[in-house]
Coordinates of C-alpha atoms and ligand atoms in Angstrom, one line a residue:
M1 CA 96.7 115.8 8.5
S2 CA 97.2 114.3 12.2
A3 CA 93.8 112.9 13.0
A4 CA 92.2 109.9 11.4
I5 CA 91.4 110.3 7.6
E6 CA 87.5 110.1 7.6
A7 CA 86.8 108.9 4.0
P8 CA 87.4 105.1 3.7
F9 CA 89.6 103.9 0.7
G10 CA 88.0 101.5 -1.6
L11 CA 89.7 98.9 -3.9
F12 CA 90.6 100.4 -7.4
I13 CA 89.4 98.4 -10.1
G14 CA 88.2 99.1 -13.7
G15 CA 89.0 102.9 -13.4
Q16 CA 86.9 103.3 -10.3
E17 CA 87.2 103.0 -6.5
T18 CA 84.7 100.3 -5.4
A19 CA 83.9 98.7 -1.9
A20 CA 85.2 95.0 -1.4
H21 CA 82.5 92.4 -2.8
D22 CA 81.5 91.1 0.6
G23 CA 81.8 94.5 2.3
Q24 CA 85.0 93.7 4.3
Q25 CA 87.0 96.5 5.7
A26 CA 90.0 97.2 7.8
T27 CA 91.3 99.8 10.3
L28 CA 94.8 100.9 9.7
L29 CA 96.7 102.4 12.7
N30 CA 99.3 105.2 12.6
P31 CA 102.4 103.4 13.6
A32 CA 103.7 106.5 15.7
T33 CA 100.7 106.4 18.0
N34 CA 98.8 103.0 17.2
R35 CA 95.7 105.2 17.1
P36 CA 93.3 104.5 14.1
L37 CA 94.2 106.2 10.9
A38 CA 92.0 105.2 8.1
V39 CA 89.9 102.5 6.9
T40 CA 90.2 100.5 3.9
S41 CA 88.3 97.9 2.0
V42 CA 89.6 94.4 2.1
G43 CA 89.3 92.5 -1.0
G44 CA 88.8 88.6 -1.4
R45 CA 88.4 86.0 -4.1
E46 CA 85.6 87.7 -5.7
D47 CA 87.2 91.1 -6.2
V48 CA 90.3 89.1 -7.4
R49 CA 88.3 87.6 -10.3
H50 CA 86.5 90.9 -11.0
A51 CA 89.9 92.7 -11.3
L52 CA 91.4 90.1 -13.6
E53 CA 88.4 90.1 -15.6
V54 CA 88.5 93.7 -15.9
A55 CA 92.3 93.8 -16.5
D56 CA 92.0 91.1 -19.2
R57 CA 89.4 92.9 -21.1
A58 CA 91.3 96.4 -21.2
F59 CA 94.3 94.6 -22.1
R60 CA 92.6 93.4 -25.2
D61 CA 90.0 96.2 -26.0
S62 CA 92.1 99.4 -25.1
P63 CA 94.6 101.0 -27.4
W64 CA 97.0 100.7 -24.2
A65 CA 98.6 97.5 -25.6
G66 CA 98.8 98.5 -29.2
G67 CA 101.8 99.3 -31.0
D68 CA 102.1 103.0 -30.4
G69 CA 104.2 103.4 -27.2
S70 CA 104.4 107.2 -27.7
Q71 CA 100.9 107.5 -26.3
R72 CA 102.2 105.5 -23.1
T73 CA 104.9 107.8 -23.0
K74 CA 102.7 110.8 -22.8
V75 CA 100.4 109.2 -20.1
L76 CA 103.4 108.0 -18.1
F77 CA 105.1 111.6 -18.3
R78 CA 101.7 113.3 -17.2
L79 CA 101.3 110.9 -14.4
G80 CA 104.9 111.8 -13.1
R81 CA 104.0 115.6 -13.5
L82 CA 100.6 115.0 -11.5
L83 CA 102.5 113.1 -8.9
E84 CA 105.3 115.9 -8.6
E85 CA 102.7 118.5 -8.1
Q86 CA 101.0 116.5 -5.1
A87 CA 104.4 115.2 -4.0
A88 CA 103.9 116.9 -0.3
T89 CA 100.2 115.2 0.1
F90 CA 101.5 111.9 -1.0
A91 CA 104.7 112.0 1.3
E92 CA 102.6 112.9 4.3
L93 CA 100.2 110.0 3.5
E94 CA 103.1 107.6 3.3
T95 CA 104.5 108.7 6.7
L96 CA 101.2 108.6 8.4
N97 CA 100.7 105.1 7.3
M98 CA 104.2 103.7 7.3
G99 CA 106.0 105.8 10.0
K100 CA 109.1 106.8 8.2
P101 CA 110.2 110.4 8.5
L102 CA 108.7 112.9 6.2
R103 CA 112.1 113.8 4.7
E104 CA 112.5 110.1 3.8
S105 CA 109.0 109.7 2.2
K106 CA 109.5 112.9 0.2
G107 CA 112.6 111.1 -1.3
D108 CA 110.7 108.2 -2.0
I109 CA 107.9 110.1 -4.0
D110 CA 110.7 111.9 -5.9
F111 CA 112.2 108.3 -6.6
V112 CA 108.6 107.4 -8.0
V113 CA 108.5 110.5 -10.3
R114 CA 111.7 109.9 -11.7
T115 CA 110.9 106.2 -12.2
L116 CA 107.8 107.4 -14.2
E117 CA 109.8 109.8 -16.4
Y118 CA 112.5 107.1 -16.9
M119 CA 110.1 104.6 -17.9
A120 CA 107.9 106.8 -20.0
G121 CA 111.2 107.7 -22.0
L122 CA 111.5 103.9 -22.8
A123 CA 108.0 103.2 -23.5
D124 CA 108.4 104.2 -27.3
K125 CA 111.7 102.6 -27.7
I126 CA 110.7 99.0 -27.0
E127 CA 112.0 97.7 -30.3
G128 CA 112.6 94.5 -32.5
E129 CA 115.5 93.8 -34.6
T130 CA 116.1 92.5 -38.1
I131 CA 118.5 89.5 -38.3
P132 CA 120.2 88.5 -41.5
V133 CA 119.4 84.8 -42.3
P134 CA 120.4 82.4 -45.0
G135 CA 118.2 82.4 -48.2
A136 CA 115.7 84.7 -49.8
R137 CA 114.3 85.5 -46.2
F138 CA 113.3 88.5 -44.1
D139 CA 113.6 87.8 -40.4
Y140 CA 112.5 90.1 -37.7
T141 CA 111.6 90.1 -34.1
V142 CA 108.8 92.0 -32.3
R143 CA 108.3 92.7 -28.7
E144 CA 104.7 92.0 -27.5
P145 CA 103.4 92.7 -23.9
L146 CA 102.4 89.8 -21.9
G147 CA 99.0 90.7 -20.8
V148 CA 97.7 91.0 -17.1
T149 CA 100.9 91.4 -15.1
V150 CA 100.6 90.9 -11.1
H151 CA 102.6 92.8 -8.8
I152 CA 102.8 92.2 -4.8
A153 CA 104.6 94.8 -2.9
P154 CA 105.8 95.0 0.9
W155 CA 105.2 97.6 3.1
N156 CA 108.6 99.3 3.6
Y157 CA 108.6 101.5 0.7
P158 CA 104.9 101.2 -0.2
L159 CA 104.3 103.6 -3.3
L160 CA 108.1 103.3 -4.2
L161 CA 108.3 99.5 -4.7
A162 CA 104.8 99.1 -6.1
V163 CA 105.4 101.9 -8.9
R164 CA 109.0 100.4 -9.3
S165 CA 107.4 97.2 -10.3
M166 CA 104.2 98.4 -12.2
A167 CA 105.9 101.3 -14.3
P168 CA 107.9 99.0 -16.7
A169 CA 105.1 96.8 -17.1
L170 CA 102.9 99.8 -18.0
A171 CA 105.4 101.4 -20.3
A172 CA 105.6 97.9 -22.1
G173 CA 101.8 98.0 -22.7
N174 CA 100.5 95.6 -20.2
A175 CA 97.3 95.9 -17.7
V176 CA 98.6 95.5 -14.2
I177 CA 97.1 94.5 -11.1
L178 CA 98.7 95.7 -7.6
K179 CA 98.4 93.8 -4.5
P180 CA 99.8 96.3 -1.9
A181 CA 101.0 95.1 1.6
S182 CA 97.7 95.0 3.8
L183 CA 99.4 97.2 6.3
T184 CA 100.3 100.2 3.6
P185 CA 98.0 100.5 0.8
L186 CA 97.0 104.1 1.2
T187 CA 99.2 105.8 -1.4
A188 CA 99.1 103.0 -4.0
L189 CA 95.2 103.5 -3.7
R190 CA 95.7 107.4 -4.2
F191 CA 98.0 106.8 -7.1
A192 CA 95.6 104.7 -9.0
K193 CA 93.2 107.4 -9.0
L194 CA 96.0 109.9 -10.3
A195 CA 96.9 107.4 -12.9
H196 CA 93.2 107.4 -14.1
E197 CA 93.3 111.2 -14.1
A198 CA 96.4 111.1 -16.2
G199 CA 95.1 108.9 -18.9
V200 CA 95.8 105.3 -17.8
P201 CA 92.6 103.9 -19.3
P202 CA 90.2 102.1 -17.0
G203 CA 91.2 98.7 -16.0
I204 CA 94.8 99.1 -17.2
L205 CA 95.9 99.8 -13.4
N206 CA 94.1 98.0 -10.7
V207 CA 94.7 97.7 -6.9
V208 CA 93.2 95.0 -4.9
V209 CA 94.1 95.4 -1.1
G210 CA 93.8 92.0 0.7
S211 CA 95.9 89.1 2.6
G212 CA 98.7 87.2 0.6
R213 CA 97.2 84.0 1.2
E214 CA 93.8 84.9 -0.3
V215 CA 94.2 87.9 -2.7
G216 CA 97.9 87.2 -3.6
E217 CA 97.6 83.5 -4.1
T218 CA 94.3 83.8 -6.1
L219 CA 96.0 86.4 -8.4
V220 CA 99.2 84.5 -8.9
T221 CA 97.4 81.1 -9.7
D222 CA 94.8 82.5 -12.0
A223 CA 95.2 81.6 -15.8
R224 CA 94.9 85.1 -16.6
C225 CA 98.0 86.1 -14.7
A226 CA 100.8 86.5 -17.4
S227 CA 103.7 87.1 -14.9
V228 CA 104.2 88.0 -11.5
S229 CA 106.6 90.4 -9.7
F230 CA 107.2 90.0 -5.9
T231 CA 108.8 92.3 -3.5
G232 CA 108.9 91.0 0.0
S233 CA 110.4 88.2 2.2
S234 CA 112.5 85.3 1.0
D235 CA 110.1 82.8 2.5
V236 CA 107.1 84.2 0.5
G237 CA 109.1 84.6 -2.6
R238 CA 109.7 80.8 -2.6
R239 CA 106.1 80.1 -2.3
I240 CA 105.4 82.6 -5.3
A241 CA 108.0 80.9 -7.3
E242 CA 106.3 77.6 -6.5
L243 CA 102.9 78.8 -7.4
A244 CA 103.9 80.3 -10.7
A245 CA 106.0 77.4 -11.7
P246 CA 102.9 74.8 -12.9
R247 CA 102.2 77.7 -15.6
M248 CA 105.8 78.8 -16.1
I249 CA 105.0 82.2 -16.0
P250 CA 107.8 84.7 -15.7
T251 CA 108.5 85.7 -12.4
V252 CA 110.8 88.6 -10.8
L253 CA 111.6 88.0 -7.2
E254 CA 113.0 90.9 -5.1
L255 CA 113.7 89.5 -1.6
G256 CA 115.4 90.0 1.6
G257 CA 119.2 90.7 2.5
K258 CA 121.7 90.5 5.1
S259 CA 124.2 93.0 3.6
P260 CA 127.7 93.7 4.7
V261 CA 129.3 96.9 4.8
V262 CA 133.3 96.3 4.9
V263 CA 135.4 99.0 6.1
F264 CA 139.3 98.9 5.7
P265 CA 141.5 100.7 7.8
D266 CA 142.4 103.1 5.2
A267 CA 138.8 104.4 4.9
D268 CA 137.8 107.8 5.6
L269 CA 136.3 106.6 9.0
D270 CA 133.8 109.7 9.4
R271 CA 132.2 109.4 6.2
A272 CA 132.1 105.5 6.4
A273 CA 130.4 105.7 10.2
R274 CA 127.8 108.0 8.8
A275 CA 127.2 105.7 5.7
V276 CA 127.1 102.7 8.1
A277 CA 124.5 104.4 10.3
N278 CA 122.6 105.9 7.6
G279 CA 122.4 102.4 5.7
I280 CA 120.8 100.6 9.0
F281 CA 118.9 103.1 10.7
Q282 CA 117.5 105.0 7.8
N283 CA 113.7 103.8 7.4
S284 CA 114.3 102.2 10.9
G285 CA 116.3 99.6 9.3
Q286 CA 113.3 98.5 7.4
M287 CA 115.0 98.1 4.2
C288 CA 115.6 94.9 2.1
W289 CA 119.0 96.4 1.4
A290 CA 119.9 97.5 4.9
G291 CA 123.7 97.4 5.7
S292 CA 122.9 95.2 8.4
R293 CA 126.3 93.7 9.2
L294 CA 129.2 95.8 9.9
V295 CA 132.5 93.9 8.7
V296 CA 135.3 95.8 10.1
E297 CA 139.2 95.5 10.4
A298 CA 140.0 94.4 13.8
G299 CA 142.3 97.4 14.2
I300 CA 139.7 100.1 13.8
E301 CA 136.8 98.5 15.3
A302 CA 136.6 100.3 18.6
Q303 CA 137.3 103.7 16.8
L304 CA 134.8 103.1 14.1
L305 CA 131.9 101.7 16.5
E306 CA 132.5 104.9 18.6
K307 CA 131.7 107.0 15.6
V308 CA 128.6 104.9 14.8
K309 CA 127.5 105.1 18.2
A310 CA 127.8 108.9 18.2
A311 CA 125.7 109.0 15.0
A312 CA 122.9 106.6 16.6
Q313 CA 122.9 108.8 19.5
G314 CA 122.3 111.7 17.4
L315 CA 119.3 110.7 15.9
K316 CA 115.8 112.0 17.1
L317 CA 113.3 109.4 17.2
G318 CA 109.6 110.6 17.1
P319 CA 106.5 110.7 14.8
G320 CA 107.8 111.0 11.2
T321 CA 105.6 114.0 10.6
E322 CA 107.3 116.0 13.4
A323 CA 109.8 118.5 12.4
G324 CA 113.4 117.4 13.2
V325 CA 112.4 113.7 13.6
T326 CA 115.3 111.5 11.9
M327 CA 113.9 108.2 12.9
G328 CA 110.3 107.0 13.1
P329 CA 108.6 104.0 14.5
L330 CA 108.5 100.4 13.0
V331 CA 105.5 99.7 11.1
S332 CA 103.6 97.6 13.5
R333 CA 103.5 96.3 17.0
E334 CA 104.3 92.9 15.7
Q335 CA 107.3 93.9 13.9
M336 CA 108.7 95.9 16.8
D337 CA 108.4 92.8 19.2
R338 CA 110.1 90.8 16.5
V339 CA 112.9 93.1 16.4
L340 CA 113.4 93.3 20.1
G341 CA 113.3 89.5 20.3
F342 CA 116.3 89.2 17.9
V343 CA 118.4 91.7 20.2
A344 CA 117.2 89.9 23.5
E345 CA 118.2 86.6 22.0
A346 CA 121.5 88.1 21.1
R347 CA 122.3 89.5 24.6
D348 CA 121.4 86.1 26.0
G349 CA 123.9 84.6 23.8
G350 CA 126.6 86.9 25.1
A351 CA 126.8 89.6 22.6
R352 CA 127.7 93.2 23.7
I353 CA 125.0 96.0 23.0
V354 CA 127.2 98.9 22.1
V355 CA 124.3 101.4 21.9
G356 CA 120.4 101.0 22.2
G357 CA 119.1 97.6 22.5
G358 CA 115.5 98.6 23.7
R359 CA 112.7 100.8 23.5
P360 CA 113.2 104.5 23.9
A361 CA 112.0 106.6 26.7
G362 CA 110.5 110.0 26.2
P363 CA 107.2 111.6 25.7
G364 CA 104.7 109.7 23.4
L365 CA 107.3 107.1 22.3
Q366 CA 105.8 104.3 24.4
E367 CA 102.5 104.5 22.6
G368 CA 104.2 104.0 19.1
N369 CA 106.4 101.1 17.7
F370 CA 109.7 102.7 18.3
V371 CA 113.0 100.8 18.9
E372 CA 116.5 102.5 19.6
P373 CA 119.0 102.5 17.0
T374 CA 121.2 99.5 18.1
V375 CA 124.6 98.1 17.6
V376 CA 125.6 94.4 18.6
A377 CA 129.0 93.4 18.7
D378 CA 131.1 90.2 19.7
V379 CA 128.3 88.1 18.2
D380 CA 128.6 84.5 17.4
A381 CA 129.1 83.8 13.8
D382 CA 126.1 81.5 13.7
A383 CA 123.9 83.6 15.7
R384 CA 120.5 84.2 14.2
I385 CA 121.0 88.0 14.5
V386 CA 123.6 87.6 11.8
R387 CA 122.1 85.1 9.7
E388 CA 118.6 86.3 9.6
E389 CA 117.1 89.4 8.3
V390 CA 116.0 91.6 11.5
F391 CA 114.4 94.1 9.6
G392 CA 114.8 96.7 12.1
P393 CA 117.5 99.3 13.3
V394 CA 120.0 96.8 14.6
L395 CA 123.4 96.5 13.2
A396 CA 125.5 93.3 13.9
V397 CA 129.4 93.8 13.8
H398 CA 132.1 91.2 12.7
R399 CA 135.8 91.8 12.7
F400 CA 138.4 90.6 10.2
E401 CA 142.1 90.6 9.5
G402 CA 143.1 90.8 5.9
V403 CA 141.4 91.2 2.5
D404 CA 140.7 87.5 2.1
Q405 CA 139.0 87.2 5.3
A406 CA 137.0 90.3 4.8
V407 CA 135.6 88.8 1.7
Q408 CA 134.8 85.4 3.1
V409 CA 133.0 87.0 6.1
A410 CA 131.1 89.4 3.9
N411 CA 130.0 86.4 1.6
R412 CA 129.1 84.3 4.4
T413 CA 125.2 84.8 4.1
T414 CA 122.5 82.9 2.0
Y415 CA 121.7 86.4 0.9
G416 CA 123.3 88.7 -1.9
L417 CA 121.4 91.8 -2.3
F418 CA 123.7 94.6 -1.6
A419 CA 127.3 95.1 -0.2
S420 CA 129.5 98.2 0.3
V421 CA 133.4 98.7 0.7
W422 CA 135.2 101.4 2.3
T423 CA 138.6 102.1 1.4
R424 CA 140.9 104.7 -0.1
D425 CA 142.6 102.2 -2.2
I426 CA 141.0 102.1 -5.7
S427 CA 142.4 98.7 -6.6
T428 CA 141.1 97.0 -3.2
G429 CA 138.0 99.0 -3.8
H430 CA 137.5 97.3 -7.3
S431 CA 138.8 93.9 -6.5
V432 CA 136.7 93.3 -3.5
A433 CA 133.7 95.0 -5.3
R434 CA 134.3 92.1 -7.9
Q435 CA 134.7 89.4 -5.2
L436 CA 131.4 90.3 -3.2
E437 CA 128.4 88.2 -4.1
A438 CA 126.0 90.8 -4.4
G439 CA 123.6 92.2 -7.1
I440 CA 124.5 96.0 -6.1
V441 CA 128.0 97.2 -4.6
T442 CA 128.9 100.6 -3.6
V443 CA 132.5 101.8 -3.1
N444 CA 132.7 104.4 -0.6
E445 CA 129.1 105.2 -0.9
P446 CA 125.9 104.3 1.3
P447 CA 123.2 102.2 -0.2
M448 CA 122.4 104.0 -3.5
T449 CA 120.2 103.4 -6.4
F450 CA 118.7 105.2 -9.4
P451 CA 115.9 104.6 -11.8
Q452 CA 118.4 104.1 -14.5
T453 CA 120.4 101.4 -12.6
P454 CA 119.5 97.7 -12.1
F455 CA 118.3 96.5 -8.8
G456 CA 118.1 92.8 -8.0
G457 CA 119.7 90.3 -5.9
Y458 CA 122.2 87.1 -6.0
K459 CA 121.7 84.0 -4.2
Q460 CA 118.5 83.9 -2.2
S461 CA 117.8 87.6 -2.4
G462 CA 115.9 87.1 -5.7
L463 CA 115.5 86.4 -9.0
G464 CA 115.6 89.0 -12.0
F465 CA 115.9 92.6 -11.6
E466 CA 113.9 95.8 -11.6
Q467 CA 114.8 99.4 -12.7
G468 CA 117.2 100.1 -15.7
R469 CA 116.8 100.4 -19.4
D470 CA 115.9 96.5 -19.8
A471 CA 113.0 96.6 -17.1
P472 CA 110.2 97.0 -19.7
L473 CA 111.5 94.3 -21.6
V474 CA 110.9 91.9 -18.8
Y475 CA 107.3 92.5 -19.3
T476 CA 107.4 91.5 -23.2
R477 CA 107.5 88.4 -25.2
R478 CA 109.9 88.2 -28.1
K479 CA 108.4 86.8 -31.1
N480 CA 110.9 85.7 -34.3
V481 CA 109.0 86.2 -37.7
I482 CA 110.4 84.7 -41.0
V483 CA 108.9 85.8 -44.3
S484 CA 109.9 84.2 -47.6
L485 CA 111.1 86.8 -49.9
G486 CA 111.4 84.3 -52.8
A487 CA 108.9 81.6 -52.9
A488 CA 105.9 83.5 -54.6
K489 CA 108.2 84.5 -57.4
A490 CA 109.6 80.8 -57.9
K491 CA 106.0 79.7 -58.3
K492 CA 105.6 81.7 -61.5
Ligands
NAD1 P1 106.2 89.6 3.2 O1 106.8 88.7 2.3 O2 105.5 89.1 4.3 O3 104.8 90.3 2.2 C1 105.2 91.0 1.0 C2 103.9 91.0 0.3 O4 103.6 89.6 -0.1 C3 102.7 91.5 1.0 O5 101.9 92.4 0.1 C4 101.8 90.3 1.5 O6 100.5 90.7 1.7 C5 102.2 89.4 0.2 N1 102.1 87.9 0.6 C6 102.3 87.5 1.8 N2 102.2 85.9 1.6 C7 101.8 85.7 0.4 C8 101.3 84.6 -0.4 N3 101.4 83.4 0.1 N4 101.2 84.7 -1.7 C9 101.0 85.9 -2.2 N5 101.4 87.0 -1.7 C10 101.7 87.0 -0.5 O7 107.0 90.9 3.1 P2 106.9 92.2 4.2 O8 106.8 91.8 5.7 O9 105.8 93.0 3.7 O10 108.3 93.1 3.6 C11 109.6 93.0 4.2 C12 110.3 91.9 3.3 O11 110.5 92.6 1.9 C13 111.8 91.7 3.7 O12 112.1 90.5 3.5 C14 112.6 92.6 2.7 O13 113.9 92.2 2.7 C15 111.7 92.5 1.4 N6 112.1 93.5 0.5 C16 112.6 93.3 -0.7 C17 113.0 94.2 -1.5 C18 114.0 94.2 -2.7 O14 114.0 95.0 -3.5 N7 114.7 93.0 -2.9 C19 112.5 95.5 -1.2 C20 111.7 95.6 -0.1 C21 111.5 94.7 0.8

């Protein structure tokens, strides 16, 4: 599947693929070549209204929202199985659309399958409680689905992040509307069809492609939108929070990061170097939780940087579909220019480029949006490259002396999504993990997460969490019911 995909992709509303109301379409490019890949419909306000109407009706009329979670369990398991059967096709489509190496796309699809299985397992375990209260009364709580939940996804893990957000809402009995990133909607559109095939009733899972300003904001501000889960940049996250505030709807925000990897001198430096490289060069650094700041003890800085440099030089850049390629292009030309701009500014400010720093030479690489794996040292503490999310394969290096300074440097960021500690001393590992201001911390591990574990940010990296056992509860309301056990009898 290396040429363009001929059949255009429509929106997915009410259980069927449909063209946009005003017929608008966009051509998507393959980021490895910048040649046309596929054509998609681009929705607008009318399509959003249609999707909201259909989803609202489906929520009220279909048995999906009803009390029997075991039906949802069956359907979500079936969906996981269907996706597993078609994993290779989905992975290839993800790579063609987004650029990441096929091996990574396969890992993403596998994560989606496991998320569906995990959430399927929870769908019939959304329970209330009975609460002892004074008097002749029976008190219980019930968990009710919210209604139509809106999910807005970014382009870096297109299907994974869309399903991570939608699956718990579906498990809890809601009707969902997804707005994928305009650059990378293809796997989500295919997934919606598969969901229908698996038995998700028409109108329960809808996908509207379109711009954030038009489609995103119309969805969030409509009275039928009962909650919004947004994964994307902190700036847009703030905007979503503002839009959601007047109606006080529940909001989950999964935002950006500037995550530190703290390496102490007693660490296994070979493993640490591999993890540092993996944490910033995987997905070409387009990861919310990329370990984009290396915080290293001064005495081992040179030694560790040599190893990270060797790992960077060992990467093979190229189209993600090509065998042996370990780093793909950035998602778009605009993103490539933005990343190179950060590096140029740091260089002009006196930073030292340890490796990379530009566009790679090599057959075919000029056509795509490739950036060399880059390490920048001797950076000013206030430089933009250490404060702002670059969202590319660019590692900024800080050095420290002593544990207190390590923690202080690591926490010197407005973000707090992920952090990592490398040491052989178990008490240093635990105590630094406790002091790091981040929602996810690993000790002697690269960035790592599972459908079973909560994923969410501290500080400006977000609000709320996704994944884990409690995720479906986010998409429910808790109602307390008090029943008199005595009044009727007393009247006699
Ligand atoms: P983005 O914020 O530009 O866009 C994300 C989504 O929001 C897209 O679908 C976009 O169309 C939509 N959008 C944009 N403006 C909108 C508006 N005004 N109203 C409603 N929707 C709007 O982010 P991006 O460039 O697609 O993705 C990269 C960002 O996502 C990075 O900052 C990254 O850290 C973050 N991210 C966070 C997580 C996490 O779990 N915390 C995961 C992946 C990516």
